[in-house]
Short mmCIF file of C-alpha atoms in Angstrom, two decimals:
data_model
loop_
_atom_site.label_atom_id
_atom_site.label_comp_id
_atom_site.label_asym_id
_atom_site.label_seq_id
_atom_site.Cartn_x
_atom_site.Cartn_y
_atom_site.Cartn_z
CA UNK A 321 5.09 23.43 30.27
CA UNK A 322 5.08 24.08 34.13
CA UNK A 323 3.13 27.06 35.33
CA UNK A 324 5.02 29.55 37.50
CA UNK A 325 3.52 32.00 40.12
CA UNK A 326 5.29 34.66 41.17
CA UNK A 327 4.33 36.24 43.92
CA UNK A 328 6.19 38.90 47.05
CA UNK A 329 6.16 36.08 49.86
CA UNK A 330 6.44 39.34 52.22
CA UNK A 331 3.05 39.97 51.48
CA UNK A 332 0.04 38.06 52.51
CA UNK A 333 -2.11 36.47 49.49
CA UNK A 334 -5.70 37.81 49.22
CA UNK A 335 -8.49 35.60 48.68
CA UNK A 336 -8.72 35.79 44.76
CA UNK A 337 -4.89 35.30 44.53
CA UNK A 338 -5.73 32.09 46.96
CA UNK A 339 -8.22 30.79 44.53
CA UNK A 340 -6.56 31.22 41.14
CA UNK A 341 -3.20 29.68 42.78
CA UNK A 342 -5.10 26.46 43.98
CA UNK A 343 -7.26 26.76 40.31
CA UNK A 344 -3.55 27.13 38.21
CA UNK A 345 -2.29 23.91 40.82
CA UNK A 346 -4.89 21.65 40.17
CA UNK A 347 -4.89 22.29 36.31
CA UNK A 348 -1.02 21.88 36.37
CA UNK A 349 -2.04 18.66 38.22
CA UNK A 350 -4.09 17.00 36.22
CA UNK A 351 -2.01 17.79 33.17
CA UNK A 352 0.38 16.07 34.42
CA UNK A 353 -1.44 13.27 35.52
CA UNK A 354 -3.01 12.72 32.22
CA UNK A 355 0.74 12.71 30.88
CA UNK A 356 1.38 9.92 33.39
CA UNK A 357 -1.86 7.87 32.21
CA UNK A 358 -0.60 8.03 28.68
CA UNK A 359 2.47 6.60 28.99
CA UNK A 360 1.45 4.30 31.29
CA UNK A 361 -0.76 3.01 28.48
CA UNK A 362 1.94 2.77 26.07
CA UNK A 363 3.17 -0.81 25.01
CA UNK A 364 6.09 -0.48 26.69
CA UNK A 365 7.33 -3.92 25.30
CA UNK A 366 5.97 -4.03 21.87
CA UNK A 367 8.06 -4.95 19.01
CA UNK A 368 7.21 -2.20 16.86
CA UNK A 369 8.77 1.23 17.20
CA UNK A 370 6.50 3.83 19.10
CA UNK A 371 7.37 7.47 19.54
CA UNK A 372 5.60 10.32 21.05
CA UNK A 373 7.11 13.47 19.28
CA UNK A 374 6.43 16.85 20.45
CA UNK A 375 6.36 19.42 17.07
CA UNK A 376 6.03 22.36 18.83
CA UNK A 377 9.40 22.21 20.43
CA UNK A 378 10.75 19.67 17.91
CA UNK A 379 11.17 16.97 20.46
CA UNK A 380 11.19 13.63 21.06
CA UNK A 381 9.05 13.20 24.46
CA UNK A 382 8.99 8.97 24.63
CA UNK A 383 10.75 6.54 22.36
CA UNK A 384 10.15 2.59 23.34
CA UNK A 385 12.66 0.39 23.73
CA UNK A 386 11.98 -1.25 20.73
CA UNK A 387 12.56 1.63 19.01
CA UNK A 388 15.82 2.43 20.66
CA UNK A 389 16.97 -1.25 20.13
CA UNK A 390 16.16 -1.44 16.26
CA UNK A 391 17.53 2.63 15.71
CA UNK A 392 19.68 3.82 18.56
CA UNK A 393 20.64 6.83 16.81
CA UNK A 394 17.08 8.02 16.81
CA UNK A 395 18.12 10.21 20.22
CA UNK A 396 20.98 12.12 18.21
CA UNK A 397 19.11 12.79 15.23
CA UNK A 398 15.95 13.74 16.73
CA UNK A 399 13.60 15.00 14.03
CA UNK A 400 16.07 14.47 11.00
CA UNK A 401 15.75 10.76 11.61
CA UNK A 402 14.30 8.54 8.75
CA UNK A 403 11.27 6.88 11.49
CA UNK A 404 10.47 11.00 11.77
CA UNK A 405 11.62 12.36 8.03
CA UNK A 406 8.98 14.73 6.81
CA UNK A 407 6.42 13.88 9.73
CA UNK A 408 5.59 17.47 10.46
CA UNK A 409 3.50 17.39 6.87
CA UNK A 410 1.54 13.97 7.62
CA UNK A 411 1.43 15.48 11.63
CA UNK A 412 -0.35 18.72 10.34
CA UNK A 413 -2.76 16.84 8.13
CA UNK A 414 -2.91 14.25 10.70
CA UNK A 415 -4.57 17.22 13.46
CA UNK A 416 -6.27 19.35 10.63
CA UNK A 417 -8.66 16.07 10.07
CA UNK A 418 -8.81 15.38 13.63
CA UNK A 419 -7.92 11.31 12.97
CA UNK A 420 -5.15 9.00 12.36
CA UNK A 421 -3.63 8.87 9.27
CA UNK A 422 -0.99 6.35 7.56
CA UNK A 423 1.93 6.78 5.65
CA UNK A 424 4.93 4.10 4.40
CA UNK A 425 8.42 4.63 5.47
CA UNK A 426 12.02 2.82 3.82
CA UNK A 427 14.97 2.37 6.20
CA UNK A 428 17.54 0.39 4.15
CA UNK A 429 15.78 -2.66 3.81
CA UNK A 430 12.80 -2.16 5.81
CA UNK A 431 9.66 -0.65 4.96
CA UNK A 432 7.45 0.50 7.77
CA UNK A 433 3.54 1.02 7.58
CA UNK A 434 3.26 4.40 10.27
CA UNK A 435 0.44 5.67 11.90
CA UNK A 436 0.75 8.82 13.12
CA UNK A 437 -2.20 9.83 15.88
CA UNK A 438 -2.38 13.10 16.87
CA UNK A 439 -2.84 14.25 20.66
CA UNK A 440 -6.31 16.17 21.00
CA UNK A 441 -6.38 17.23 24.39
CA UNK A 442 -5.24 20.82 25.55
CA UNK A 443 -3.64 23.10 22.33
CA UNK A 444 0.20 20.75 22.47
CA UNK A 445 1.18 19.75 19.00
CA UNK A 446 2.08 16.29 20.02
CA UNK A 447 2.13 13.47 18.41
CA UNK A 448 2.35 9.57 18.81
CA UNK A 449 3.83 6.85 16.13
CA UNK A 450 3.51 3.82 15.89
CA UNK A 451 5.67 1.72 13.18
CA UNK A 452 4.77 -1.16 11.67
CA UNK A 453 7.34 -3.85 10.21
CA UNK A 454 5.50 -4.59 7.17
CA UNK A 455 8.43 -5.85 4.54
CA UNK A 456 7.92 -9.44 4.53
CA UNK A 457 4.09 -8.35 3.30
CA UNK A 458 5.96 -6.18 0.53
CA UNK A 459 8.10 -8.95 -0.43
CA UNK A 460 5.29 -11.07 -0.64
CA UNK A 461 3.48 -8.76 -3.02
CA UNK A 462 6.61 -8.22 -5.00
CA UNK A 463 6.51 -11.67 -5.63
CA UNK A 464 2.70 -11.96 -6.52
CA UNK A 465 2.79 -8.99 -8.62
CA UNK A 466 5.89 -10.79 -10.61
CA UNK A 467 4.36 -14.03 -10.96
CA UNK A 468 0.97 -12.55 -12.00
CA UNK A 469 3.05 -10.52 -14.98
CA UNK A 470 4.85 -13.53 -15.55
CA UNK A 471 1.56 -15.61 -15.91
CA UNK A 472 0.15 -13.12 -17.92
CA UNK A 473 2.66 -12.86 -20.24
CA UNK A 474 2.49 -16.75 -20.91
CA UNK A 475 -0.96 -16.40 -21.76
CA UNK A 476 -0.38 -13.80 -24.16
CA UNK A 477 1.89 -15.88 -25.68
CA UNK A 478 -0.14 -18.78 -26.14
CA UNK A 479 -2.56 -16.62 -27.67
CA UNK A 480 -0.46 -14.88 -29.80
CA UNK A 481 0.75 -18.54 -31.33
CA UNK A 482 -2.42 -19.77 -31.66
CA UNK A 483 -3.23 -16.88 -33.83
CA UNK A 484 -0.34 -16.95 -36.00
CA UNK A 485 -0.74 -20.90 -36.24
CA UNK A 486 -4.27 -20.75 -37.43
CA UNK A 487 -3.23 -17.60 -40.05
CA UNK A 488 -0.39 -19.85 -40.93
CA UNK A 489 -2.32 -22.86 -41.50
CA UNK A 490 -5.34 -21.18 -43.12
CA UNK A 491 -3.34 -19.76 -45.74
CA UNK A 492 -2.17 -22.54 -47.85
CA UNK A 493 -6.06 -24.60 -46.24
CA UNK A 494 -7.27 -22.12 -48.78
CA UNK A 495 -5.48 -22.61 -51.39
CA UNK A 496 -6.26 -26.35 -51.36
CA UNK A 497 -10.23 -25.93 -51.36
CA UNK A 498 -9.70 -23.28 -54.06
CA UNK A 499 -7.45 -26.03 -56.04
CA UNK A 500 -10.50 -28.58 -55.58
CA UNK A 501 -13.09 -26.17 -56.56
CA UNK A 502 -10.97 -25.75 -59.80
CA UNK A 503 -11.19 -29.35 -60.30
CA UNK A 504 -14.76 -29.93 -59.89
CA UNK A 505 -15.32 -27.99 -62.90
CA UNK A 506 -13.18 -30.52 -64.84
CA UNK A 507 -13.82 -33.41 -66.59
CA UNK A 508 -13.40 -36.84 -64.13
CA UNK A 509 -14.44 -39.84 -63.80
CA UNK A 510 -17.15 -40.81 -60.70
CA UNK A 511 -14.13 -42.12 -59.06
CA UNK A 512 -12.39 -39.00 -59.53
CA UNK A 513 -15.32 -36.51 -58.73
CA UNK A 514 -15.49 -38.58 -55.12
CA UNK A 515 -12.10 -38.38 -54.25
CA UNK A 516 -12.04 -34.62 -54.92
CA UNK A 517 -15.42 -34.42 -52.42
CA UNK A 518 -13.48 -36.22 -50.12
CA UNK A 519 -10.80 -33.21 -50.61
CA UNK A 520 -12.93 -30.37 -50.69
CA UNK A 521 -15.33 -31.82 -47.31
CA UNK A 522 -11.95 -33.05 -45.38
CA UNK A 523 -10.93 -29.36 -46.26
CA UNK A 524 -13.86 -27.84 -45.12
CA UNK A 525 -13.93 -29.58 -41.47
CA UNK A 526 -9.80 -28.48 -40.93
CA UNK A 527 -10.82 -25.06 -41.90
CA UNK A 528 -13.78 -24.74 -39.73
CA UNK A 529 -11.36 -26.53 -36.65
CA UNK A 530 -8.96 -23.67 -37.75
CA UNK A 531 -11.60 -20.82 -37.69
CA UNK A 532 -12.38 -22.16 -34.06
CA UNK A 533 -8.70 -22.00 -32.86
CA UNK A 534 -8.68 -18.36 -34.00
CA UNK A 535 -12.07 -17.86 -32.44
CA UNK A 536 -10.36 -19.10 -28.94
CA UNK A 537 -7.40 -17.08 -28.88
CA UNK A 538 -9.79 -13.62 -29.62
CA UNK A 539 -11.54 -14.70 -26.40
CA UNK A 540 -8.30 -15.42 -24.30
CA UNK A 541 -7.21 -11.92 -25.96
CA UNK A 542 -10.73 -10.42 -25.25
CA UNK A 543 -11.05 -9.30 -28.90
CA UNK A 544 -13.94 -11.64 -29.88
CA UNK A 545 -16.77 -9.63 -31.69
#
C-alpha cells in the first residue's frame, strides 16, 4: 500500500516535516524493493503451480505461468478457485504457527500436495503456494494398498482351508484310532493284533501331521497359544 503525503506546496517544509518525508520514502522504498527481490526469486519457469495470494484484500498478487497454463481461469475466479478453496483456514493456521504447513488438494483428476508459506515480514497477510503434482504417487499407492488387501486376503484364505482341512480330516482320523482301540481289546490272532498296531501307529503319525497343519495355520492367523 503506497504511502501518501500531503502537504500545502505553498508553504515551505520545516525540518521535522523534511525528515519524516525522507524517513516515510525510504521505508516505502525498501518495501518495495523487498517485493521486487521476492519475485525475482520465484521459479518463474517451474512446472508446478505457484501463487502469491494476498488475504487481506482477497487478491491474487503473482500467479506463474505454469499455473496460468494448467488453470487459466484461476484470474476470474480469484479466491473461489479450487488451487485457493478454503486456503484462508490453512493460511491462518499457516501464520498463527509461524511455519509452512501442507494440505492435499483434488482438481478433477489431479491431486495436488500444497504448501502454503506464509509472508513474515511487515503486518501483510500474504501468502505464497506452491502446488505439487503428486497423482501418479497416489495412483501408485492405490495400487499398493489394493494388492497388499488382495495378498492378504489370499493368505487368509489359505489359512482358513488349512484349518477346515485338518478339522475335516481329523474327524473321521479319530474315529479310526477309536475303531482300533476297540479292537485291541478283542480276541485276534498275533497276525491280527500286528496289523491293528500297524493301524493304530499309521493313525497316530497322520494325526500328529494333522495337529501340525492346524498348528501352522494358528501361526499364519496369529492365534497360536
Amino acid at each position: 500500500m503506497s504511502i501518501q503525503i500531503v502537504h500545502d506546496a505553498t508553504k515551505p517544509l520545516t525540518e521535522d516535516e523534511t525528515r519524516e518525508q525522507l524517513r516515510l520514502a525510504k521505508e516505502e522504498a525498501e518495501r518495495a524493493h523487498k517485493k521486487a527481490e521476492e519475485l525475482a526469486l520465484f521459479p518463474l519457469y517451474s512446472p508446478s503451480p505457484l501463487i502469491r495470494f494476498d488475504l487481506d484484500n482477497n487478491a491474487l498478487l503473482y500467479v506463474n505461468p505454469a499455473a496460468f497454463n494448467k488453470h487459466s481461469d484461476i484470474f476470474t475466479k480469484g479466491a473461489s478457485h479450487p488451487l485457493l478453496a478454503g486456503i484462508r483456514t490453512s493460511a491462518e493456521q499457516a501464520f498463527r504457527e509461524q511455519h509452512t504447513i501442507t494440505r492435499e488438494v483434488t482438481i478433477g483428476a489431479v491431486t495436488y500436495l500444497q504448501e502454503i508459506a506464509p509472508h513474515l515480514l511487515g503486518s501483510e497477510q500474504i501468502i505464497t503456494v506452491y502446488s505439487h503434482d503428486i497423482s501418479k504417487q497416489k495412483h501408485t499407492e492405490e495400487i499398493l494398498r489394493r494388492e497388499t488387501e488382495r495378498a492378504e486376503a489370499a493368505s487368509r484364505a489359505k489359512s482358513d482351508f488349512l484349518a477346515n482341512m485338518s478339522h475335516e480330516l481329523r474327524t473321521p482320523m479319530n474315529g479310526v484310532l477309536g475303531m482300533a482301540s476297540l479292537l485291541r481289546e478283542t480276541s485276534m490272532n498275533a497276525e491280527q493284533s500286528e496289523l491293528v498296531e500297524t493301524i493304530a501307529n499309521s493313525g497316530e503319525s497322520l494325526l500328529m501331521l494333522l495337529n501340525d497343519i492346524l498348528d501352522l495355520s494358528k501361526i499364519e492367523a496369529n492365534e497360536l497359544k
